[in-house]
Structures are given as structure tokens and as C-alpha cells.
Amino acid sequence: MDDASTKAKQSLTSWLDIPDDSDFSIHNIPFGIFKTKSIPPRCCTAIGNYAVDLVVLAEHGYFNSEDISSITFRHENLNEFISLGKEKTNKVRERLIELFSQDNNELQRKRDLHPFVFHKHDQVTMMLPVRVGNYTDFYSSKEHATNVGSMFRDPNNALLPNWEHLPVAYHGRASSIVVSGTPLIRPKGQFKTSKNDALPTFGPTQSLDYELELAFVIGKNSKIGEAIAIEKTEEYIFGFVLFNDWSARDIQSWEYVPLGPFLSKNFMSSMSPWIITTEALAYYKTKGPAQDVQVLPYLRFEGDANYDIELEIELQPEGEQATRISRTNFKHLYWNVRQQLAHHTVNGCNVCVGDIMASGTISGPARDNAGCLLEQTRNGQEPIIINGVPRKFLHDGDTVIMKGFASKDGQRVGFGKLEGKVIKAKAVDD
Ligand code: MN
């Protein structure tokens, strides 16, 4: 990992025309799955304005390795590629950086090949990058947990006694994880319309919300019965995506006691299509918030374990301009990903390639650092104004757009966009 951060410090330039504000600089080189009308789903990377077909590069011998052939990349998800292990996948990434570098003309001079290798982002359809077997959602932002605890329970005891001793999480639903761009049908369920109601009602949620999160993708299987030691955790993390854990707050507040979230969360979660590798993000590591309560030895770590990643949320009402409503940073996360993974496996629970571990809503110290509307509007008590209209929760026709990027010394590594539009609930007799 120190190798990766040292390497990133050398500023690389490319022979490709990459806009300065591109998330997909030569320092990024993420992995994803794309298709077009004529090309079946397959592995790709991104650089500048292009998705890059790795099958075509392999067919033309650009990886000069026995382990890597066009078959490696002919899959409709990245699970098999990731399963090759970091040593091999990092070599592919480093080779791509080499091929795109200014001083390398191996691919640059093959102009007749370029139309088959490079596809503009708006000419391809991005797919869900991994087959997700398991999904866990943490609750690792202290600001978020404090705000939610204050609203749902008691402002004087917002954090439960366990919160500063372990990274709280619940097991989510993998089947309903979808890729950016998939519309969300407003979910229906049971809820109380006011605290004084004796009985619940049934209908479309009246308090639909998003949750801004980052998730990491497991890159290596572990065995049942074996805990992953905190200093080994990074070997198991392939990379990161933006994640929107859509939530129905009215359903949530009625159902969550005593076993936690269920139908308020599992109707759909959205993830961004490009997996940004841990290696690309290593240069942006930073300190996390101080953990004042001493944790048990298996959760103690050394060095910087948080990441300085700027995050933004935009809301675009139907037929209107998108407005930025929140900005925060992944570095605010109290429990870091190493602690999350060490805790997840300390009891012997195994993890599998493609599993998704989401951070929980990422909020920061200020109100406009809120990672969800529940916090930003104080559960609808203090609406925010968007294009002149007061807003408590999401309306039908709203598109939620999340963005994330790290930037230092003129080098930018970003996630692209994660977006989803809210569609009216289906009528009961549909
Ligand atoms: Mn969540």
C-alpha cells in the first residue's frame, strides 16, 4: 500500500485527452462492466470520457501474460476477475496505466484499433459491476447515529451504550441492489401517520429518503471460523463504490424495534457502476475522528485508516435543474473500514468475493453535511427549500444524484455519478 501511495505521487500524464475535472484520470483506472447494442456485457476500465473494452485489449495481446486473456474479461460481472487476486488485478491496472501514459506508444500508434477499444460513456450501458452474495450495512457515522438517536428515541441518550465499543451493523438484502440509473418505485408498507395513532395504516411511504454511503467490495474469500485480523483487512478489500441506501422513514420508525430495519430498507439500494480500487485511493488516506473510548484490542489499528473523499448530493425535481443540497466527506466516518471488517469476521463469519459492506449514512458536523433528508429536515420538522419549494422528503419525479471524488496535488480520483429517480407507487390493484 505504501508502494501504491508513493507511485501515485509521481504525476502521470496521458496521450489521451482527459479533462482536468475528470473523475477518471490516469491515476484512477477503475473496473466496471459495460454493454452496447452490439457488444455483450464485459469488463472495462474508464479513462477521461471513455469506457475501455478490456476484451479487445486482451485479444490484441496487450497484457502479455499467460494468466490474462480475453476470457478473463468476458463475464457479465467482475467476480471472476476479482477472484484472480490483488497481485494479478493490480498488474492489469498497472499495465493499463502504462498503456495510457504519455511516453508509451504501444496503443497510441494503433489508431485503427481505437474505435473498438474506446467508447464514449454516453454510448455504453453500465451494468451492476459485481454479483452480490451478501450485503451488510454499517452505522458508522457518529453524527448520523447521534442525530437519528435523538429523533427516534431520546436526545439525552442518543447513542446506545454499545455504539462507541463496536461498529453497529445489520444484514441487508443483496437481491435488490441495483446499478445507478435504475428507477425506484415508491415502496408501500405499514406506518403510523402520527405518533398519537393507535393503529398503523398501509400505503405508499410518506417519508421516502436517501442515504449517502460509500461501500467496499470484498476482494478475497475468507473461511468460516477464521477472523480477519485488523492488519490484514486491506487484503480483502478490492475497492469502493458510491451507495444509496434508499429508506422509508415512516415504515422504519414503526418496524425497527426490536430487530432493526427490514422493509424500510430492503426494497432497493443503488450503487455506482465503477469500482475504485483501494490502490487508487491509497494516496488519499487520512486520519479519522479521535476515538475517545478505548476499543478492545481486535479493533485497534495503526496509521491512517480513513479516506479524504469529498461527497455531494444533488436533488433534481421533475423537469427542473439539479440543486446541490449537501456536501460531506468520507473522512468523518468514526468507525473505519478496517475496523468494520475485523468486527464483521471476529466471530468466525466468512466473507465472499463480491460482498458489499456499506458504511452507513455519512454525515458531518454541520447541518448541510447531512447524508439524508431525515437529518437535514429534522424528520420533516424543518423543510429545506429547493427551487422555491419547501421539501421534507422525496417527491415522485425527484432524481437523487450522488458524487464523490478525492483530490490532492492536482491528482483527481473520482467515482462518477450515482443517480436514481423516484417513480410513483403502483396502484394497489396493479
Ligand atoms: Mn444505511
XYZ file of C-alpha atoms and ligand atoms in Angstrom:
431
model
C 0.000 0.000 0.000
C 2.920 2.353 0.641
C 4.153 1.416 -2.823
C 0.856 2.483 -4.285
C 0.838 5.801 -2.465
C 4.425 6.554 -3.435
C 3.688 5.715 -7.035
C 0.654 7.973 -7.140
C 2.770 10.912 -6.039
C 4.514 10.943 -9.398
C 2.137 12.883 -11.543
C 1.453 10.914 -14.704
C 0.221 12.352 -17.965
C -1.603 10.594 -20.755
C -1.626 10.827 -24.548
C -5.430 10.712 -24.283
C -7.296 13.989 -23.923
C -8.558 13.863 -20.313
C -10.481 16.886 -18.969
C -8.866 18.367 -15.814
C -12.014 17.777 -13.781
C -12.476 14.181 -14.945
C -13.049 11.612 -12.199
C -11.320 9.086 -14.436
C -7.765 10.418 -14.527
C -4.822 8.174 -15.304
C -4.387 7.836 -11.521
C -7.783 6.161 -11.180
C -8.259 3.202 -13.584
C -11.388 1.689 -12.018
C -13.135 -1.510 -13.110
C -16.701 -1.998 -14.331
C -18.962 -3.914 -16.712
C -20.434 -2.372 -19.851
C -22.517 -3.437 -22.819
C -23.835 -1.852 -26.005
C -26.459 -2.990 -28.514
C -23.804 -4.988 -30.352
C -21.325 -5.835 -27.563
C -22.390 -8.265 -24.808
C -21.550 -7.420 -21.165
C -17.821 -7.485 -20.422
C -15.143 -5.969 -18.178
C -13.914 -2.465 -18.811
C -11.999 0.394 -17.293
C -12.567 4.125 -17.632
C -10.279 6.940 -18.666
C -11.436 10.502 -19.291
C -14.602 10.447 -21.365
C -14.220 6.786 -22.347
C -15.092 3.294 -21.217
C -12.300 0.977 -22.381
C -13.024 -2.541 -23.657
C -10.592 -4.909 -21.906
C -11.598 -7.884 -24.080
C -10.329 -6.110 -27.198
C -7.086 -5.100 -25.465
C -6.521 -8.710 -24.366
C -7.343 -10.078 -27.839
C -4.608 -7.883 -29.254
C -2.047 -9.142 -26.756
C -1.705 -6.014 -24.644
C -1.469 -7.850 -21.327
C 1.438 -10.150 -22.335
C 0.627 -12.538 -19.517
C -0.433 -16.184 -19.515
C -2.893 -15.510 -16.711
C -4.749 -12.767 -18.549
C -6.605 -13.489 -21.785
C -9.754 -12.172 -23.410
C -11.638 -14.917 -21.498
C -10.627 -13.203 -18.247
C -12.766 -10.227 -19.228
C -15.700 -11.942 -20.982
C -18.005 -12.007 -17.973
C -21.142 -10.165 -17.034
C -19.730 -9.242 -13.643
C -16.288 -8.718 -12.115
C -16.438 -11.594 -9.601
C -14.116 -13.896 -11.554
C -11.671 -11.118 -12.367
C -11.573 -10.024 -8.708
C -11.108 -13.687 -7.662
C -7.764 -13.755 -9.518
C -6.388 -11.895 -6.508
C -4.888 -8.478 -5.993
C -1.467 -9.404 -7.314
C -2.926 -10.138 -10.766
C -5.631 -7.483 -10.847
C -3.113 -4.837 -9.763
C -0.836 -5.908 -12.617
C -3.704 -5.367 -15.061
C -4.317 -1.926 -13.595
C -0.626 -1.010 -13.699
C -0.378 -2.237 -17.310
C -3.354 -0.046 -18.263
C -1.689 2.972 -16.649
C 1.409 2.173 -18.701
C -0.556 1.851 -21.969
C -2.295 5.210 -21.388
C 0.920 7.043 -20.356
C 2.263 9.875 -22.449
C 5.571 8.199 -23.182
C 4.070 4.855 -24.272
C 3.003 4.451 -27.890
C 2.033 0.749 -27.991
C -1.681 1.518 -28.062
C -1.382 5.172 -29.061
C 0.011 4.326 -32.503
C -2.650 1.654 -33.261
C -5.187 4.228 -34.372
C -7.281 1.733 -36.345
C -7.940 -0.149 -33.081
C -9.132 2.883 -31.097
C -12.789 2.781 -32.234
C -13.043 -0.791 -30.858
C -11.241 -0.016 -27.588
C -12.628 3.392 -26.602
C -16.368 4.030 -26.235
C -17.769 7.362 -25.047
C -19.508 7.000 -21.680
C -22.845 8.050 -23.181
C -22.592 5.305 -25.829
C -22.465 2.405 -23.364
C -24.783 0.944 -20.746
C -23.087 0.307 -17.417
C -24.170 -2.807 -15.518
C -24.096 -3.829 -11.863
C -20.330 -4.480 -11.534
C -20.485 -7.479 -9.191
C -22.796 -10.359 -8.383
C -23.573 -9.512 -4.761
C -23.980 -12.519 -2.494
C -24.223 -10.644 0.767
C -24.780 -7.082 1.818
C -24.080 -5.560 5.215
C -24.917 -2.007 6.187
C -22.934 -0.389 8.983
C -23.950 2.618 11.060
C -20.531 4.153 11.436
C -21.030 7.930 11.333
C -21.237 9.291 14.862
C -23.052 12.419 13.681
C -25.665 10.314 11.855
C -26.165 7.893 14.751
C -26.469 10.813 17.188
C -28.962 12.706 15.028
C -31.126 9.630 14.357
C -30.972 8.515 18.009
C -32.109 11.998 19.073
C -35.083 11.971 16.691
C -36.213 8.350 17.037
C -35.500 7.969 20.767
C -34.042 10.417 23.248
C -31.759 13.431 22.619
C -30.169 12.890 26.036
C -29.223 9.304 25.257
C -28.884 9.460 21.503
C -26.085 6.889 21.283
C -26.804 3.499 22.799
C -24.131 2.208 25.240
C -22.593 -0.197 22.698
C -22.061 2.384 19.923
C -18.541 3.509 20.868
C -17.400 -0.066 21.518
C -18.348 -1.774 18.250
C -19.274 -0.830 14.671
C -23.041 -1.455 14.721
C -24.488 -3.028 11.528
C -27.367 -5.097 10.181
C -27.531 -7.648 7.377
C -29.208 -6.110 4.347
C -30.783 -7.590 1.249
C -28.493 -8.428 -1.716
C -31.235 -9.265 -4.269
C -32.452 -5.669 -4.557
C -29.066 -3.984 -5.100
C -29.207 -2.233 -8.470
C -26.890 -0.132 -10.620
C -27.065 3.658 -10.952
C -29.864 4.824 -13.248
C -32.393 2.216 -12.114
C -35.657 3.972 -11.169
C -37.070 3.480 -7.678
C -40.765 2.647 -7.379
C -42.022 4.316 -4.208
C -42.430 1.472 -1.705
C -45.579 0.756 0.282
C -45.891 -0.519 3.813
C -47.251 -0.114 7.326
C -46.711 3.074 9.283
C -48.351 5.448 11.691
C -49.230 8.825 10.262
C -48.742 10.482 13.651
C -47.238 9.451 16.974
C -50.699 9.527 18.526
C -52.195 6.936 16.168
C -53.201 3.759 17.951
C -53.129 1.642 14.782
C -50.911 1.611 11.700
C -52.158 2.405 8.186
C -50.981 0.930 4.866
C -49.931 2.811 1.740
C -47.069 4.413 -0.212
C -44.417 5.739 2.162
C -44.864 9.410 3.004
C -41.261 9.888 4.070
C -39.026 8.458 1.377
C -35.364 9.278 1.914
C -31.914 8.525 0.516
C -28.782 7.630 2.476
C -25.412 8.770 1.149
C -22.920 5.984 1.786
C -19.692 4.515 0.455
C -19.413 0.756 0.230
C -16.435 -1.521 -0.133
C -16.401 -4.639 -2.269
C -14.852 -7.802 -0.833
C -11.947 -8.984 -2.999
C -10.990 -12.283 -1.343
C -12.878 -15.133 0.312
C -12.295 -15.878 3.981
C -13.098 -19.128 5.787
C -15.828 -19.863 8.286
C -14.343 -19.884 11.766
C -11.413 -17.609 10.883
C -11.378 -13.971 11.908
C -9.608 -11.453 9.649
C -7.064 -9.617 11.807
C -7.337 -5.843 11.520
C -3.842 -5.519 9.997
C -4.838 -7.992 7.240
C -8.176 -6.396 6.352
C -6.946 -4.373 3.354
C -6.001 -7.575 1.529
C -9.723 -8.376 1.480
C -10.951 -5.022 0.134
C -10.954 -4.804 -3.671
C -12.342 -1.282 -3.914
C -15.128 1.187 -3.252
C -18.393 2.416 -4.806
C -20.945 5.120 -4.006
C -24.012 3.622 -2.387
C -27.549 4.937 -1.834
C -29.444 3.001 0.809
C -32.939 4.307 -0.003
C -35.050 4.358 3.178
C -38.713 4.773 4.123
C -38.606 6.594 7.459
C -42.258 6.123 8.462
C -42.037 2.362 7.873
C -38.669 2.319 9.659
C -39.779 4.062 12.842
C -42.756 1.677 13.230
C -40.975 -1.594 12.408
C -37.397 -1.280 13.688
C -37.906 -2.238 17.346
C -36.745 -4.829 18.426
C -34.764 -6.297 15.497
C -33.747 -3.349 13.324
C -34.517 -2.289 9.746
C -36.440 -4.628 7.424
C -38.967 -3.451 4.795
C -37.970 0.193 5.290
C -34.641 -0.593 3.598
C -34.739 -3.796 1.553
C -36.938 -2.567 -1.331
C -33.886 -1.245 -3.207
C -30.317 0.016 -2.782
C -28.335 1.635 -5.604
C -24.618 1.506 -6.337
C -22.337 3.333 -8.771
C -21.006 1.249 -11.690
C -17.247 1.840 -11.337
C -15.265 0.140 -8.579
C -12.444 2.448 -7.495
C -9.584 0.273 -6.259
C -8.031 0.569 -2.794
C -4.747 1.145 -4.634
C -6.124 4.222 -6.465
C -7.414 5.612 -3.158
C -4.280 4.856 -1.096
C -2.842 8.317 -1.822
C -5.873 9.943 -0.144
C -5.666 8.174 3.203
C -6.089 10.385 6.222
C -6.768 10.294 9.948
C -10.288 9.640 11.167
C -12.053 11.270 14.136
C -10.475 10.569 17.541
C -11.971 7.510 19.229
C -12.097 8.685 22.812
C -13.412 5.459 24.279
C -10.680 2.838 24.117
C -11.739 -0.110 21.982
C -10.953 -3.786 22.507
C -7.596 -4.974 21.096
C -9.069 -6.587 17.950
C -10.382 -3.151 16.872
C -7.131 -1.234 17.464
C -5.268 -0.148 14.353
C -2.175 1.779 13.366
C -1.680 4.501 10.782
C -4.237 6.403 8.749
C -7.319 4.320 8.043
C -9.824 6.903 6.765
C -10.020 8.386 3.266
C -10.353 12.030 2.274
C -13.190 11.694 -0.246
C -15.475 14.673 -0.923
C -19.122 13.710 -1.259
C -22.061 15.662 -2.671
C -25.796 15.178 -3.001
C -27.911 16.901 -5.660
C -31.656 16.786 -5.953
C -33.362 17.325 -9.287
C -37.150 17.728 -9.167
C -39.010 16.588 -12.296
C -38.340 18.980 -15.193
C -36.093 21.256 -13.113
C -32.407 21.933 -12.579
C -30.408 19.833 -10.139
C -29.540 21.664 -6.903
C -26.732 20.671 -4.553
C -28.254 20.149 -1.115
C -25.429 18.619 0.889
C -21.667 18.183 0.998
C -19.737 15.964 3.327
C -16.590 13.849 3.454
C -15.875 10.163 3.979
C -13.082 11.133 6.408
C -15.728 11.960 9.059
C -16.588 8.259 9.462
C -15.983 7.274 13.116
C -15.511 3.539 12.527
C -13.129 2.925 9.608
C -13.408 0.113 7.072
C -10.606 -1.885 8.699
C -12.469 -1.903 11.993
C -15.712 -2.787 10.214
C -14.225 -5.840 8.509
C -12.305 -7.003 11.601
C -15.504 -6.762 13.630
C -17.659 -8.438 10.955
C -15.462 -11.560 10.983
C -14.320 -11.673 14.644
C -16.966 -14.305 15.435
C -15.879 -16.502 12.507
C -18.342 -15.176 9.925
C -16.815 -15.593 6.454
C -16.868 -13.040 3.632
C -17.030 -13.774 -0.121
C -15.803 -12.034 -3.268
C -18.464 -9.525 -4.349
C -19.954 -8.982 -0.890
C -20.901 -5.367 -0.266
C -20.146 -3.615 3.023
C -21.747 -0.189 3.178
C -20.607 2.497 5.605
C -23.961 3.713 6.822
C -25.109 7.266 6.147
C -22.135 9.630 6.087
C -22.920 12.893 7.830
C -20.559 15.580 9.038
C -20.572 18.135 11.850
C -22.822 20.772 10.133
C -26.469 20.603 9.069
C -25.533 20.890 5.379
C -23.220 17.904 5.892
C -26.262 15.676 6.392
C -26.241 12.446 4.395
C -30.032 12.065 4.386
C -33.182 14.210 4.478
C -34.234 12.780 7.861
C -31.315 14.669 9.394
C -31.306 17.667 7.113
C -35.012 18.437 7.692
C -35.153 17.149 11.287
C -37.621 14.430 10.305
C -39.613 16.902 8.215
C -39.936 19.489 11.033
C -37.648 21.995 9.259
C -38.123 21.617 5.485
C -35.340 22.657 3.122
C -36.200 24.915 0.180
C -35.458 23.542 -3.289
C -36.121 25.840 -6.255
C -38.513 27.805 -4.031
C -40.493 24.773 -2.852
C -40.278 23.510 0.756
C -39.324 19.878 0.893
C -39.450 17.405 3.793
C -38.838 14.109 1.984
C -38.583 12.886 -1.623
C -41.374 13.600 -4.123
C -42.339 11.430 -7.081
C -40.251 12.532 -10.087
C -37.254 13.560 -7.955
C -33.842 12.367 -9.105
C -31.190 11.958 -6.404
C -27.611 12.355 -7.644
C -24.576 11.452 -5.549
C -20.978 12.247 -6.450
C -17.644 11.536 -4.816
C -14.017 12.331 -5.551
C -10.616 12.576 -3.917
C -8.229 15.302 -4.998
C -4.705 16.214 -3.921
C -1.755 17.911 -5.624
C -3.734 18.235 -8.846
C -4.470 14.499 -8.999
C -8.116 13.557 -9.002
C -9.678 10.147 -8.488
C -13.474 10.077 -8.582
C -16.445 7.758 -8.582
C -18.554 9.271 -11.368
C -22.267 9.593 -10.611
C -24.803 7.539 -8.741
C -28.342 8.506 -9.647
C -31.875 7.248 -9.279
C -35.316 8.674 -9.978
C -38.362 8.183 -7.760
C -41.405 6.794 -9.602
C -44.970 6.918 -8.296
C -46.072 3.847 -6.296
C -48.038 1.258 -8.241
C -51.779 1.286 -7.588
C -52.840 -1.424 -5.139
C -54.705 -3.409 -7.820
C -51.819 -3.311 -10.386
Mn -27.956 2.767 5.519
